[in-house]
């Protein structure tokens, strides 16, 4: 009998990172693969799913504008519980550290269904940063039967928490599978960047950056545009109202600041390829941009992704106005600084993570048939 594997997806990055896994499982005849979209994100999720042509079997359509964590958590729990009751999967996989992932792990525990955690073991070791993601991934990890750790660093975090070593597998991060396939294709970027201008690509959405930090980020962008007349800032603005409101307040109506709706994944990869430098608080972008040889300045004070920082291609700069301007200026002014960070590195994967994951799940079922 085929083993039923349920892949759960809530937000944009989960769709991008889970898509290669779904595709790899579908190639293998021993598995019946179902996809549950909680739709914690709606438009962002649909954009990402359509690029990879992922068909959703169950859609909870959870998202509400300005959703709070408690209401999101409770709606998700009832929705995921209903699907688990209906389809009784043999294994459930969820990726990362969102509320969808934490709730899925807990719902699996209640149903005594094995839960596999994709992108396991990332830690800042500060429960409140990022908030609520650090707690989400610690809690999901504690309920997991299989941990797919992207790197040796993430594996060692899990070992330090006394997780069973026989259940931890270093697979690489599936984001690199998605990136390598997407980067081969040509996607039109509908923004004109003249040959003599350098593109600064910016993204921000983290809860820790709501309020003063996002205000600082906007003011730093204004200062940089004033200081350098050869840069164009491209800022795909996350739909979270706490970000959008502030960005609109400070950055509208400047010819060299292009505020755009979130890009589909293909065009976003093109934008990363065209960028001179990238300023971001995104997790996924910290993994992808180094693989494309693009320097990344991280608008956070800590990161659960130390590997690229250690390679010298990503730098943590925080969210103070002066620090952002100074660090960006170093890269814009000094070719040696720039080259050192643009040398490229791919500590997060080789593009074959999803194949490894399917093999591990196959052996898992062979060793524990029920
Ligand atoms: C969520 C995750 C975060 C992840 C991020 C990826 C949680 C608590 N947060 O943050 O870990 O890094 O996704 O982007 O799990 N919205 C839309 N359309 C969309 C998506 C969001 O309008 O397609 C708006 C809605 O008003 C929504 C709000 O953004 O209520 C917040 O969405 P939510 O998923 O709660 O948090 P994010 O900040 O997107
Ligand atoms: N991304 C995208 N369009 C955009 C901005 C980002 O497709 O306009 C992709 C990006 O390449 C990465 C993922 O979205 O794969 C990251 O999502 P986000 O920053 O929202 O979440 P995080 O990775 O921080 O959880």
Short mmCIF file of C-alpha atoms and ligand atoms in Angstrom, two decimals, residues 10-14 40-46 63-69 71-72 75-76 97-101 130-133 136 205-207 210 238-243 281-283, ligand 1:
data_model
loop_
_atom_site.label_atom_id
_atom_site.label_comp_id
_atom_site.label_asym_id
_atom_site.label_seq_id
_atom_site.Cartn_x
_atom_site.Cartn_y
_atom_site.Cartn_z
CA UNK A 10 1.19 28.26 4.99
CA UNK A 11 3.22 31.21 3.70
CA UNK A 12 5.30 32.27 0.69
CA UNK A 13 8.66 30.90 1.87
CA UNK A 14 7.07 27.60 2.86
CA UNK A 40 -1.88 31.74 6.39
CA UNK A 41 -0.80 33.91 3.45
CA UNK A 42 -3.19 34.25 0.53
CA UNK A 43 -1.83 36.22 -2.43
CA UNK A 44 1.85 35.64 -1.54
CA UNK A 45 1.22 31.91 -1.22
CA UNK A 46 -0.73 31.61 -4.47
CA UNK A 63 -5.71 34.46 6.22
CA UNK A 64 -7.47 37.55 7.49
CA UNK A 65 -6.16 41.09 7.15
CA UNK A 66 -4.10 42.15 10.18
CA UNK A 67 -4.45 38.71 11.83
CA UNK A 68 -3.25 38.42 15.43
CA UNK A 69 -1.15 35.46 16.57
CA UNK A 71 -6.60 34.12 16.38
CA UNK A 72 -4.33 32.76 13.66
CA UNK A 75 -8.09 28.98 13.44
CA UNK A 76 -5.13 26.96 12.17
CA UNK A 97 9.11 28.34 11.78
CA UNK A 98 5.77 29.93 11.05
CA UNK A 99 2.60 29.56 13.10
CA UNK A 100 1.39 27.06 10.48
CA UNK A 101 4.39 24.84 11.26
CA UNK A 130 12.88 36.37 15.86
CA UNK A 131 9.42 36.52 17.41
CA UNK A 132 7.51 34.20 17.30
CA UNK A 133 9.66 32.11 14.96
CA UNK A 136 7.77 28.01 16.80
CA UNK A 205 8.74 42.05 7.05
CA UNK A 206 9.92 40.83 10.50
CA UNK A 207 7.77 41.61 13.53
CA UNK A 210 7.72 46.97 13.19
CA UNK A 238 5.36 43.01 2.03
CA UNK A 239 1.54 43.30 2.39
CA UNK A 240 1.72 43.29 6.18
CA UNK A 241 0.02 46.61 7.11
CA UNK A 242 2.66 47.31 9.79
CA UNK A 243 5.30 47.50 7.06
CA UNK A 281 15.55 40.93 7.14
CA UNK A 282 14.35 37.85 5.25
CA UNK A 283 15.52 34.38 6.15
C1 LIG B 1 4.66 35.27 8.25
C2 LIG B 1 5.36 34.42 9.31
C3 LIG B 1 6.84 34.68 9.29
C4 LIG B 1 7.41 34.52 7.88
C5 LIG B 1 6.61 35.38 6.92
C6 LIG B 1 7.07 35.15 5.49
C7 LIG B 1 4.21 33.88 11.43
C8 LIG B 1 3.76 34.37 12.74
N1 LIG B 1 4.84 34.77 10.64
O1 LIG B 1 4.81 36.64 8.63
O2 LIG B 1 7.50 33.76 10.15
O3 LIG B 1 8.76 34.90 7.89
O4 LIG B 1 5.23 35.04 7.00
O5 LIG B 1 6.64 36.19 4.66
O6 LIG B 1 3.99 32.73 11.10
N2 LIG B 1 -0.83 39.61 4.21
C9 LIG B 1 -1.59 39.80 3.06
N3 LIG B 1 -1.43 38.92 2.03
C10 LIG B 1 -0.58 37.87 2.09
C11 LIG B 1 0.20 37.72 3.23
C12 LIG B 1 0.05 38.58 4.29
O7 LIG B 1 -2.37 40.73 2.97
O8 LIG B 1 -0.49 37.10 1.11
C13 LIG B 1 -1.01 40.56 5.34
C14 LIG B 1 -2.35 40.31 6.07
O9 LIG B 1 -2.83 41.54 6.56
C15 LIG B 1 -1.91 39.42 7.24
C16 LIG B 1 -0.59 40.07 7.58
O10 LIG B 1 0.02 40.36 6.31
O11 LIG B 1 -2.82 39.42 8.31
C17 LIG B 1 0.34 39.23 8.41
O12 LIG B 1 0.48 37.92 7.93
P1 LIG B 1 1.11 36.77 8.90
O13 LIG B 1 1.20 35.50 8.14
O14 LIG B 1 0.40 36.75 10.21
O15 LIG B 1 2.55 37.32 9.22
P2 LIG B 1 3.72 37.73 8.26
O16 LIG B 1 4.23 39.02 8.79
O17 LIG B 1 3.34 37.63 6.84
#
